[in-house]
Amino acid sequence: MKLSAEQIQSNWEIFLNNIEVHITGERKQKLLDFYKKYEERIMLMPAAHKKEYHNAFPGGYVEHVNRVVRCSLKQCTLWKEEGADMTTFTEEELVFSAINHDLGKMGDEENESYIPQTDKWRRDKLGEDYMFNKKVPFASVPDRGLFLLQSHGIQYSFNEMLAIQTHDGLYDEANKKYLFSFMPEQKPRTSLPFIVHQADLMAARIEFEREWLPKLKGEQGSLDKLKENYTLGTTPNSSKKLSTKTKALGSMKSDGLKDILDNL
């Protein structure tokens, strides 16, 4: 996947417009100032360091965040239609959490988290177009994001803190203390964290499917064609190969080995 310069610029304008439209009060300007300060870095950031994850390409981060904002608003409507208590959070809290849920991926004030991979083997064999910047001290993505907000004087509510902290749901073991309780008084008292998590999960899945399903279907199509050729006997030396395979299958006593050979 590759975004054009025009797409990257358009996505950035949508990103800033979400702040303009949905965020209010003094923190709107602080949030705009923060993002404009790091505009060049954030505009070109990938959403992940590895191709097998989602949006691991220049501009992938902003595109992902914009999708999470859209999915959050749509999920919010769905929850409302199904009878969830929507009085426990505001739309501003929803959008603020979606905009900033992955902010910790930007790194710190001086250094970006993801830098181009210098190891050719890891690029070619592991699909790692980026690597983690060793100059950036370790912190989880939610923790670093919340730290960046507070260090720039951008206040957030308890609901927003909880939604950003737990946006990965139970994929992150650290969230069990918030999400894995059986005691009613220890469960979240708002649906906001679940809505943001579902929106993030939806966005990441869509981005994965867009990148990988065509490739996987292409590989499966090639395998199906090869299997068909063997079945029809249209490959070079196919008659000999099918005859050898049939003979081998007939001589095998182990059903397990027969299955393995039959699937070759």
Tab-separated table of C-alpha atoms in Angstrom:
chain	number	residue	atom	x	y	z
A	1	MET	CA	0.000	0.000	0.000
A	2	LYS	CA	1.264	3.437	-0.893
A	3	LEU	CA	-0.359	6.834	-0.427
A	4	SER	CA	0.265	9.698	-2.800
A	5	ALA	CA	1.454	13.081	-1.533
A	6	GLU	CA	-2.029	14.429	-2.245
A	7	GLN	CA	-3.668	11.669	-0.201
A	8	ILE	CA	-1.299	12.264	2.706
A	9	GLN	CA	-2.056	15.984	2.660
A	10	SER	CA	-5.806	15.385	2.408
A	11	ASN	CA	-5.746	12.939	5.321
A	12	TRP	CA	-3.860	15.486	7.413
A	13	GLU	CA	-6.478	18.134	6.706
A	14	ILE	CA	-9.225	15.705	7.733
A	15	PHE	CA	-7.264	14.928	10.901
A	16	LEU	CA	-7.018	18.600	11.893
A	17	ASN	CA	-10.643	19.213	10.947
A	18	ASN	CA	-11.754	16.499	13.383
A	19	ILE	CA	-10.117	18.549	16.133
A	20	GLU	CA	-11.722	21.759	14.881
A	21	VAL	CA	-15.187	20.228	14.730
A	22	HIS	CA	-15.304	17.982	17.790
A	23	ILE	CA	-12.943	19.447	20.413
A	24	THR	CA	-13.955	22.512	22.405
A	25	GLY	CA	-12.556	24.969	24.904
A	26	GLU	CA	-8.971	25.891	25.602
A	27	ARG	CA	-7.651	22.421	24.859
A	28	LYS	CA	-8.751	22.646	21.203
A	29	GLN	CA	-6.082	25.236	20.468
A	30	LYS	CA	-3.517	23.398	22.593
A	31	LEU	CA	-4.217	20.202	20.687
A	32	LEU	CA	-3.951	21.994	17.331
A	33	ASP	CA	-0.701	23.660	18.411
A	34	PHE	CA	0.710	20.312	19.530
A	35	TYR	CA	-0.085	18.540	16.277
A	36	LYS	CA	1.091	21.426	14.121
A	37	LYS	CA	4.374	21.462	16.054
A	38	TYR	CA	4.994	17.829	15.078
A	39	GLU	CA	3.116	18.053	11.787
A	40	GLU	CA	5.833	16.772	9.472
A	41	ARG	CA	6.629	13.771	11.643
A	42	ILE	CA	3.045	12.730	12.392
A	43	MET	CA	1.817	13.322	8.839
A	44	LEU	CA	4.356	10.804	7.481
A	45	MET	CA	4.325	8.277	10.342
A	46	PRO	CA	3.424	4.631	9.702
A	47	ALA	CA	0.825	3.041	11.972
A	48	ALA	CA	3.119	0.052	12.585
A	49	HIS	CA	6.669	-1.090	11.874
A	50	LYS	CA	5.841	-4.335	10.087
A	51	LYS	CA	3.950	-5.090	6.865
A	52	GLU	CA	2.008	-7.916	8.493
A	53	TYR	CA	0.447	-5.393	10.855
A	54	HIS	CA	-1.685	-2.527	9.611
A	55	ASN	CA	-0.798	0.608	7.622
A	56	ALA	CA	2.977	0.175	7.856
A	57	PHE	CA	3.717	2.837	5.246
A	58	PRO	CA	4.272	6.623	5.152
A	59	GLY	CA	1.050	8.374	6.110
A	60	GLY	CA	-0.442	5.184	7.509
A	61	TYR	CA	-0.797	6.525	11.047
A	62	VAL	CA	-3.019	9.493	10.179
A	63	GLU	CA	-5.131	7.421	7.786
A	64	HIS	CA	-5.650	4.859	10.571
A	65	VAL	CA	-6.591	7.497	13.160
A	66	ASN	CA	-9.095	9.103	10.783
A	67	ARG	CA	-10.689	5.707	10.216
A	68	VAL	CA	-10.883	5.059	13.965
A	69	VAL	CA	-12.673	8.404	14.419
A	70	ARG	CA	-15.222	7.463	11.735
A	71	CYS	CA	-15.698	3.964	13.124
A	72	SER	CA	-16.072	5.329	16.670
A	73	LEU	CA	-18.922	7.621	15.641
A	74	LYS	CA	-20.614	4.781	13.756
A	75	GLN	CA	-20.147	2.359	16.648
A	76	CYS	CA	-21.575	4.995	18.978
A	77	THR	CA	-24.750	5.136	16.877
A	78	LEU	CA	-25.009	1.337	16.937
A	79	TRP	CA	-24.624	1.172	20.715
A	80	LYS	CA	-27.252	3.866	21.124
A	81	GLU	CA	-29.708	2.053	18.845
A	82	GLU	CA	-29.215	-1.137	20.846
A	83	GLY	CA	-30.041	0.580	24.122
A	84	ALA	CA	-26.662	1.410	25.702
A	85	ASP	CA	-26.590	4.209	28.265
A	86	MET	CA	-25.123	7.078	26.274
A	87	THR	CA	-25.243	9.548	29.155
A	88	THR	CA	-21.985	8.247	30.637
A	89	PHE	CA	-19.721	9.995	28.082
A	90	THR	CA	-19.815	12.813	25.532
A	91	GLU	CA	-19.179	12.831	21.802
A	92	GLU	CA	-16.161	15.043	22.450
A	93	GLU	CA	-14.710	12.433	24.799
A	94	LEU	CA	-15.313	9.792	22.138
A	95	VAL	CA	-13.549	11.697	19.367
A	96	PHE	CA	-10.732	12.959	21.627
A	97	SER	CA	-10.004	9.361	22.653
A	98	ALA	CA	-10.075	8.160	19.047
A	99	ILE	CA	-7.790	10.949	17.820
A	100	ASN	CA	-5.209	10.329	20.536
A	101	HIS	CA	-5.506	6.585	21.136
A	102	ASP	CA	-2.201	5.770	19.373
A	103	LEU	CA	-0.375	9.038	20.014
A	104	GLY	CA	2.376	7.202	21.908
A	105	LYS	CA	3.575	5.786	18.585
A	106	MET	CA	5.091	9.155	17.680
A	107	GLY	CA	7.980	8.709	20.121
A	108	ASP	CA	9.131	11.528	22.368
A	109	GLU	CA	9.613	15.248	21.765
A	110	GLU	CA	13.036	14.732	20.171
A	111	ASN	CA	12.891	11.328	18.506
A	112	GLU	CA	10.397	9.362	16.445
A	113	SER	CA	9.566	5.787	17.458
A	114	TYR	CA	9.722	4.235	13.990
A	115	ILE	CA	12.747	4.774	11.775
A	116	PRO	CA	13.639	3.080	8.450
A	117	GLN	CA	14.927	-0.464	8.872
A	118	THR	CA	18.650	-0.677	8.075
A	119	ASP	CA	18.858	-4.474	8.141
A	120	LYS	CA	18.153	-5.713	4.603
A	121	TRP	CA	17.501	-9.270	5.798
A	122	ARG	CA	14.813	-8.100	8.249
A	123	ARG	CA	13.235	-5.959	5.535
A	124	ASP	CA	13.174	-8.771	2.968
A	125	LYS	CA	12.466	-11.763	5.206
A	126	LEU	CA	10.414	-10.308	8.074
A	127	GLY	CA	8.649	-7.488	6.265
A	128	GLU	CA	10.006	-4.911	8.707
A	129	ASP	CA	10.218	-1.686	6.738
A	130	TYR	CA	10.738	0.154	10.025
A	131	MET	CA	12.501	-0.558	13.294
A	132	PHE	CA	12.137	0.838	16.788
A	133	ASN	CA	14.331	3.813	17.573
A	134	LYS	CA	16.684	2.866	20.430
A	135	LYS	CA	17.002	6.515	21.422
A	136	VAL	CA	13.403	6.464	22.678
A	137	PRO	CA	13.041	5.027	26.218
A	138	PHE	CA	10.524	2.212	26.436
A	139	ALA	CA	6.934	2.969	27.379
A	140	SER	CA	3.671	1.397	26.299
A	141	VAL	CA	1.826	3.265	23.547
A	142	PRO	CA	-1.052	4.381	25.840
A	143	ASP	CA	1.300	5.481	28.631
A	144	ARG	CA	3.500	7.508	26.297
A	145	GLY	CA	0.494	9.080	24.601
A	146	LEU	CA	-1.039	10.190	27.896
A	147	PHE	CA	2.340	11.519	29.034
A	148	LEU	CA	2.721	13.574	25.847
A	149	LEU	CA	-0.726	15.093	26.302
A	150	GLN	CA	-0.195	16.101	29.924
A	151	SER	CA	3.356	17.354	29.302
A	152	HIS	CA	1.941	19.778	26.727
A	153	GLY	CA	-0.796	21.001	29.045
A	154	ILE	CA	-3.608	19.170	27.246
A	155	GLN	CA	-6.104	18.049	29.858
A	156	TYR	CA	-8.182	14.914	29.490
A	157	SER	CA	-11.051	13.444	31.461
A	158	PHE	CA	-11.082	10.210	33.440
A	159	ASN	CA	-13.211	8.653	30.670
A	160	GLU	CA	-10.674	9.685	28.037
A	161	MET	CA	-7.783	8.362	30.106
A	162	LEU	CA	-9.548	5.018	30.489
A	163	ALA	CA	-10.454	4.756	26.795
A	164	ILE	CA	-6.929	5.596	25.615
A	165	GLN	CA	-5.362	3.305	28.209
A	166	THR	CA	-7.484	0.304	27.225
A	167	HIS	CA	-7.993	0.838	23.491
A	168	ASP	CA	-6.262	-2.476	22.701
A	169	GLY	CA	-8.796	-4.311	24.853
A	170	LEU	CA	-7.762	-7.697	26.187
A	171	TYR	CA	-5.112	-8.035	23.480
A	172	ASP	CA	-2.992	-6.166	26.024
A	173	GLU	CA	-2.512	-8.070	29.290
A	174	ALA	CA	-2.148	-4.778	31.157
A	175	ASN	CA	-5.828	-4.031	30.539
A	176	LYS	CA	-7.104	-6.998	32.526
A	177	LYS	CA	-7.264	-4.906	35.686
A	178	TYR	CA	-9.851	-2.688	33.983
A	179	LEU	CA	-11.691	-5.128	31.719
A	180	PHE	CA	-11.464	-8.577	33.296
A	181	SER	CA	-13.311	-8.059	36.530
A	182	PHE	CA	-16.432	-10.000	37.523
A	183	MET	CA	-17.366	-7.521	40.250
A	184	PRO	CA	-19.937	-4.948	39.046
A	185	GLU	CA	-18.342	-2.136	41.046
A	186	GLN	CA	-14.970	-2.781	39.370
A	187	LYS	CA	-16.240	-2.770	35.781
A	188	PRO	CA	-15.970	0.405	33.676
A	189	ARG	CA	-18.918	2.700	34.318
A	190	THR	CA	-19.096	3.826	30.725
A	191	SER	CA	-19.202	2.056	27.353
A	192	LEU	CA	-16.635	4.475	25.937
A	193	PRO	CA	-13.589	2.147	26.263
A	194	PHE	CA	-15.441	-0.680	24.509
A	195	ILE	CA	-16.630	1.564	21.668
A	196	VAL	CA	-13.131	2.941	21.039
A	197	HIS	CA	-11.626	-0.549	21.205
A	198	GLN	CA	-14.158	-1.928	18.730
A	199	ALA	CA	-13.547	1.005	16.392
A	200	ASP	CA	-9.785	0.496	16.549
A	201	LEU	CA	-10.170	-3.242	16.003
A	202	MET	CA	-12.469	-2.642	13.029
A	203	ALA	CA	-10.129	-0.096	11.462
A	204	ALA	CA	-7.044	-2.300	11.887
A	205	ARG	CA	-8.866	-5.325	10.473
A	206	ILE	CA	-10.082	-3.392	7.421
A	207	GLU	CA	-6.561	-2.122	6.808
A	208	PHE	CA	-5.195	-5.657	7.113
A	209	GLU	CA	-7.775	-7.023	4.684
A	210	ARG	CA	-7.098	-4.269	2.161
A	211	GLU	CA	-3.376	-5.051	2.200
A	212	TRP	CA	-3.317	-8.821	2.526
A	213	LEU	CA	-6.508	-10.519	1.306
A	214	PRO	CA	-5.811	-9.774	-2.380
A	215	LYS	CA	-2.315	-11.216	-1.955
A	216	LEU	CA	-3.587	-14.291	-0.120
A	217	LYS	CA	-6.325	-14.836	-2.693
A	218	GLY	CA	-3.723	-14.552	-5.429
A	219	GLU	CA	-1.543	-17.172	-3.778
A	220	GLN	CA	-4.530	-19.462	-3.251
A	221	GLY	CA	-5.552	-18.970	-6.875
A	222	SER	CA	-2.096	-20.046	-8.014
A	223	LEU	CA	-2.232	-23.127	-5.788
A	224	ASP	CA	-5.716	-24.032	-7.011
A	225	LYS	CA	-4.558	-23.705	-10.623
A	226	LEU	CA	-1.544	-25.892	-9.959
A	227	LYS	CA	-3.737	-28.506	-8.277
A	228	GLU	CA	-6.154	-28.377	-11.207
A	229	ASN	CA	-3.313	-28.880	-13.679
A	230	TYR	CA	-2.119	-31.931	-11.778
A	231	THR	CA	-5.647	-33.313	-11.685
A	232	LEU	CA	-6.146	-32.790	-15.410
A	233	GLY	CA	-2.667	-34.018	-16.228
A	234	THR	CA	-1.657	-30.833	-18.052
A	235	THR	CA	1.660	-30.173	-16.302
A	236	PRO	CA	4.989	-31.326	-17.735
A	237	ASN	CA	5.528	-35.030	-17.074
A	238	SER	CA	2.121	-35.028	-15.327
A	239	SER	CA	1.209	-38.562	-16.309
A	240	LYS	CA	4.431	-39.879	-14.861
A	241	LYS	CA	4.004	-37.825	-11.677
A	242	LEU	CA	0.376	-38.913	-11.185
A	243	SER	CA	1.278	-42.525	-11.836
A	244	THR	CA	4.148	-42.372	-9.330
A	245	LYS	CA	1.949	-40.694	-6.755
A	246	THR	CA	-0.853	-43.253	-7.199
A	247	LYS	CA	1.609	-46.092	-6.869
A	248	ALA	CA	3.137	-44.583	-3.731
A	249	LEU	CA	-0.281	-44.085	-2.157
A	250	GLY	CA	-1.198	-47.676	-2.843
A	251	SER	CA	1.898	-48.993	-1.105
A	252	MET	CA	1.512	-46.940	2.070
A	253	LYS	CA	-0.046	-48.508	5.157
A	254	SER	CA	-0.162	-45.344	7.293
A	255	ASP	CA	-3.312	-43.275	6.756
A	256	GLY	CA	-1.499	-40.211	8.104
A	257	LEU	CA	1.300	-40.508	5.553
A	258	LYS	CA	-1.250	-41.136	2.814
A	259	ASP	CA	-2.996	-37.904	3.686
A	260	ILE	CA	0.267	-35.983	3.637
A	261	LEU	CA	1.321	-37.398	0.269
A	262	ASP	CA	-2.164	-37.012	-1.206
A	263	ASN	CA	-2.084	-33.288	-0.372
A	264	LEU	CA	1.278	-32.694	-2.053
